[in-house]
Amino acid sequence: MKAVILPNDTKTPIESLNSALAEIGGVPVIFHIIKMLEGAGISKIIVCDNSDSDKIEELLEKSKDKVNGVQIEHFRVCSDLKSAQILEKCRKYDLENTFFVVPNDVITDLDLKKLLDFHKKEGRVASVLVAECKKYFVALGSDSLCENKIVNSQIYALECEIIDYCEDAERIDSEVLLRVAEDDELAIFNDGSFIQRCSASISNMSDFSI
């Protein structure tokens, strides 16, 4: 089973890079995500990188011996591409059957196997993990708080048909998922998991480790 890690297309490439490399417990956020995917039994991870920096590629190369049995591909994409456009280009990685999509800046305690089981039970093209937006969900450093709303975590379990829905779309959340919903092929999963969208201001939070 495969997974795609996407840059956050609500941020500039440099903001997305900084968030992915922000440290929690001395470990970059993106590596926490890789370890989460490893724990879910993922065999191949495509890390999409829209920055002009080599930092993510260098991190992956340096850390490859710390990930057991998982093949990691670094996929550099143009800085102006959005999530749906990037996912469509991932077609070349043969995303057959079910795969996960995860943003490069979200930390969660979700067991991805729960999302996968839900997705298989629902039997639809896309399942999205949502959460009640509480104070802990708002990125650190934000001036505003948005409470008691259900928000999209941008963590998805998808079938390969999703690639066809990406044609002529830019963003997954605001375009592709609407198309999927119109075909009654969207399932919503909320199990109360902790979800934190990370900002580049996070550094060495001792509550987290791998």
Short mmCIF file of C-alpha atoms in Angstrom, two decimals, residues 57-204:
data_model
loop_
_atom_site.label_atom_id
_atom_site.label_comp_id
_atom_site.label_asym_id
_atom_site.label_seq_id
_atom_site.Cartn_x
_atom_site.Cartn_y
_atom_site.Cartn_z
CA GLU A 57 15.68 15.48 0.15
CA GLU A 58 18.72 15.62 2.44
CA LEU A 59 16.60 14.68 5.47
CA LEU A 60 15.11 11.69 3.66
CA GLU A 61 18.53 10.51 2.52
CA LYS A 62 19.98 10.87 6.02
CA SER A 63 17.04 9.10 7.65
CA LYS A 64 16.42 6.22 5.22
CA ASP A 65 18.04 3.67 7.55
CA LYS A 66 15.55 4.64 10.29
CA VAL A 67 12.51 3.53 8.30
CA ASN A 68 12.11 -0.23 8.17
CA GLY A 69 10.92 -1.78 4.93
CA VAL A 70 9.45 1.42 3.49
CA GLN A 71 10.53 2.77 0.11
CA ILE A 72 10.57 6.58 0.08
CA GLU A 73 10.52 8.57 -3.16
CA HIS A 74 11.33 12.28 -3.19
CA PHE A 75 9.20 13.90 -5.92
CA ARG A 76 10.09 17.50 -6.73
CA VAL A 77 7.25 19.46 -8.32
CA CYS A 78 6.82 23.02 -9.58
CA SER A 79 6.25 25.61 -6.88
CA ASP A 80 3.03 26.91 -8.45
CA LEU A 81 1.20 23.57 -8.47
CA LYS A 82 -1.65 22.97 -6.04
CA SER A 83 -2.66 19.74 -4.31
CA ALA A 84 -4.94 18.30 -7.01
CA GLN A 85 -2.40 19.10 -9.72
CA ILE A 86 0.38 17.45 -7.74
CA LEU A 87 -1.72 14.37 -7.02
CA GLU A 88 -2.56 14.02 -10.71
CA LYS A 89 1.17 14.03 -11.51
CA CYS A 90 1.62 11.22 -8.97
CA ARG A 91 -0.25 9.01 -11.45
CA LYS A 92 3.20 7.88 -12.66
CA TYR A 93 3.72 6.08 -9.34
CA ASP A 94 0.92 3.61 -10.15
CA LEU A 95 -1.43 4.51 -7.32
CA GLU A 96 -3.51 1.41 -7.82
CA ASN A 97 -6.20 0.36 -5.37
CA THR A 98 -6.32 2.22 -2.03
CA PHE A 99 -3.73 4.76 -0.91
CA PHE A 100 -3.37 7.48 1.72
CA VAL A 101 -2.81 11.19 1.19
CA VAL A 102 -1.39 13.15 4.11
CA PRO A 103 -0.29 16.82 4.31
CA ASN A 104 3.30 17.49 5.31
CA ASP A 105 2.37 19.58 8.37
CA VAL A 106 -0.27 17.68 10.36
CA ILE A 107 0.35 15.69 13.53
CA THR A 108 -2.31 13.23 14.72
CA ASP A 109 -2.64 10.30 17.10
CA LEU A 110 -5.01 8.61 14.65
CA ASP A 111 -4.31 4.96 13.92
CA LEU A 112 -4.52 5.08 10.13
CA LYS A 113 -5.72 1.49 10.14
CA LYS A 114 -9.00 2.78 11.63
CA LEU A 115 -9.42 5.16 8.71
CA LEU A 116 -8.58 2.36 6.29
CA ASP A 117 -11.11 -0.02 7.87
CA PHE A 118 -13.78 2.70 7.71
CA HIS A 119 -12.91 3.44 4.08
CA LYS A 120 -13.13 -0.21 3.08
CA LYS A 121 -16.46 -0.59 4.88
CA GLU A 122 -17.93 2.48 3.16
CA GLY A 123 -16.69 1.33 -0.26
CA ARG A 124 -16.40 4.82 -1.75
CA VAL A 125 -13.76 6.64 -3.78
CA ALA A 126 -12.69 8.96 -0.95
CA SER A 127 -12.80 9.03 2.83
CA VAL A 128 -11.73 12.19 4.64
CA LEU A 129 -10.68 12.48 8.27
CA VAL A 130 -12.40 15.43 9.92
CA ALA A 131 -12.13 16.87 13.40
CA GLU A 132 -13.96 19.29 15.64
CA CYS A 133 -11.94 22.48 15.45
CA LYS A 134 -10.89 23.26 19.02
CA LYS A 135 -8.16 25.52 20.33
CA TYR A 136 -5.50 22.84 19.97
CA PHE A 137 -6.26 22.48 16.28
CA VAL A 138 -5.37 26.03 15.33
CA ALA A 139 -1.78 26.43 14.17
CA LEU A 140 0.51 27.79 16.83
CA GLY A 141 1.03 31.49 16.42
CA SER A 142 -2.42 32.11 14.96
CA ASP A 143 -4.22 35.22 16.20
CA SER A 144 -7.68 33.75 15.83
CA LEU A 145 -9.44 30.71 17.22
CA CYS A 146 -12.13 28.80 15.38
CA GLU A 147 -14.14 26.58 17.72
CA ASN A 148 -16.96 24.04 17.40
CA LYS A 149 -16.69 23.56 13.67
CA ILE A 150 -15.90 20.40 11.76
CA VAL A 151 -12.79 20.87 9.66
CA ASN A 152 -11.00 18.86 7.01
CA SER A 153 -7.65 17.50 8.25
CA GLN A 154 -6.54 16.87 4.63
CA ILE A 155 -5.82 13.27 5.58
CA TYR A 156 -7.54 10.98 3.06
CA ALA A 157 -7.97 7.32 2.18
CA LEU A 158 -8.51 7.21 -1.58
CA GLU A 159 -9.10 4.86 -4.45
CA CYS A 160 -7.14 5.24 -7.68
CA GLU A 161 -10.25 6.67 -9.40
CA ILE A 162 -9.63 9.91 -7.51
CA ILE A 163 -6.96 10.81 -10.05
CA ASP A 164 -9.62 11.22 -12.74
CA TYR A 165 -11.50 13.67 -10.49
CA CYS A 166 -8.32 15.79 -10.31
CA GLU A 167 -8.41 16.66 -14.02
CA ASP A 168 -8.65 20.45 -14.53
CA ALA A 169 -8.80 21.02 -10.76
CA GLU A 170 -6.28 22.82 -8.56
CA ARG A 171 -7.16 21.90 -4.98
CA ILE A 172 -8.35 18.66 -3.46
CA ASP A 173 -10.35 20.14 -0.58
CA SER A 174 -12.32 22.83 -2.40
CA GLU A 175 -12.72 21.20 -5.83
CA VAL A 176 -11.99 17.50 -6.04
CA LEU A 177 -13.92 16.50 -2.92
CA LEU A 178 -16.95 18.46 -4.13
CA ARG A 179 -16.90 16.50 -7.38
CA VAL A 180 -16.62 13.26 -5.47
CA ALA A 181 -19.48 14.25 -3.14
CA GLU A 182 -21.72 15.06 -6.08
CA ASP A 183 -21.27 11.45 -7.21
CA ASP A 184 -22.06 10.24 -3.67
CA GLU A 185 -18.54 8.80 -3.43
CA LEU A 186 -17.36 10.73 -0.35
CA ALA A 187 -17.32 9.33 3.18
CA ILE A 188 -16.61 11.36 6.35
CA PHE A 189 -14.68 9.85 9.25
CA ASN A 190 -14.47 11.46 12.71
CA ASP A 191 -13.26 9.40 15.66
CA GLY A 192 -12.20 12.27 17.91
CA SER A 193 -8.51 11.93 17.17
CA PHE A 194 -6.08 14.65 18.18
CA ILE A 195 -5.09 16.63 15.10
CA GLN A 196 -2.67 19.55 15.02
CA ARG A 197 -1.81 21.59 11.97
CA CYS A 198 1.75 22.66 12.60
CA SER A 199 3.32 26.03 12.05
CA ALA A 200 6.99 26.78 11.68
CA SER A 201 6.98 28.19 15.21
CA ILE A 202 6.84 24.72 16.74
CA SER A 203 10.19 23.66 18.17
CA ASN A 204 11.27 20.87 20.48
#
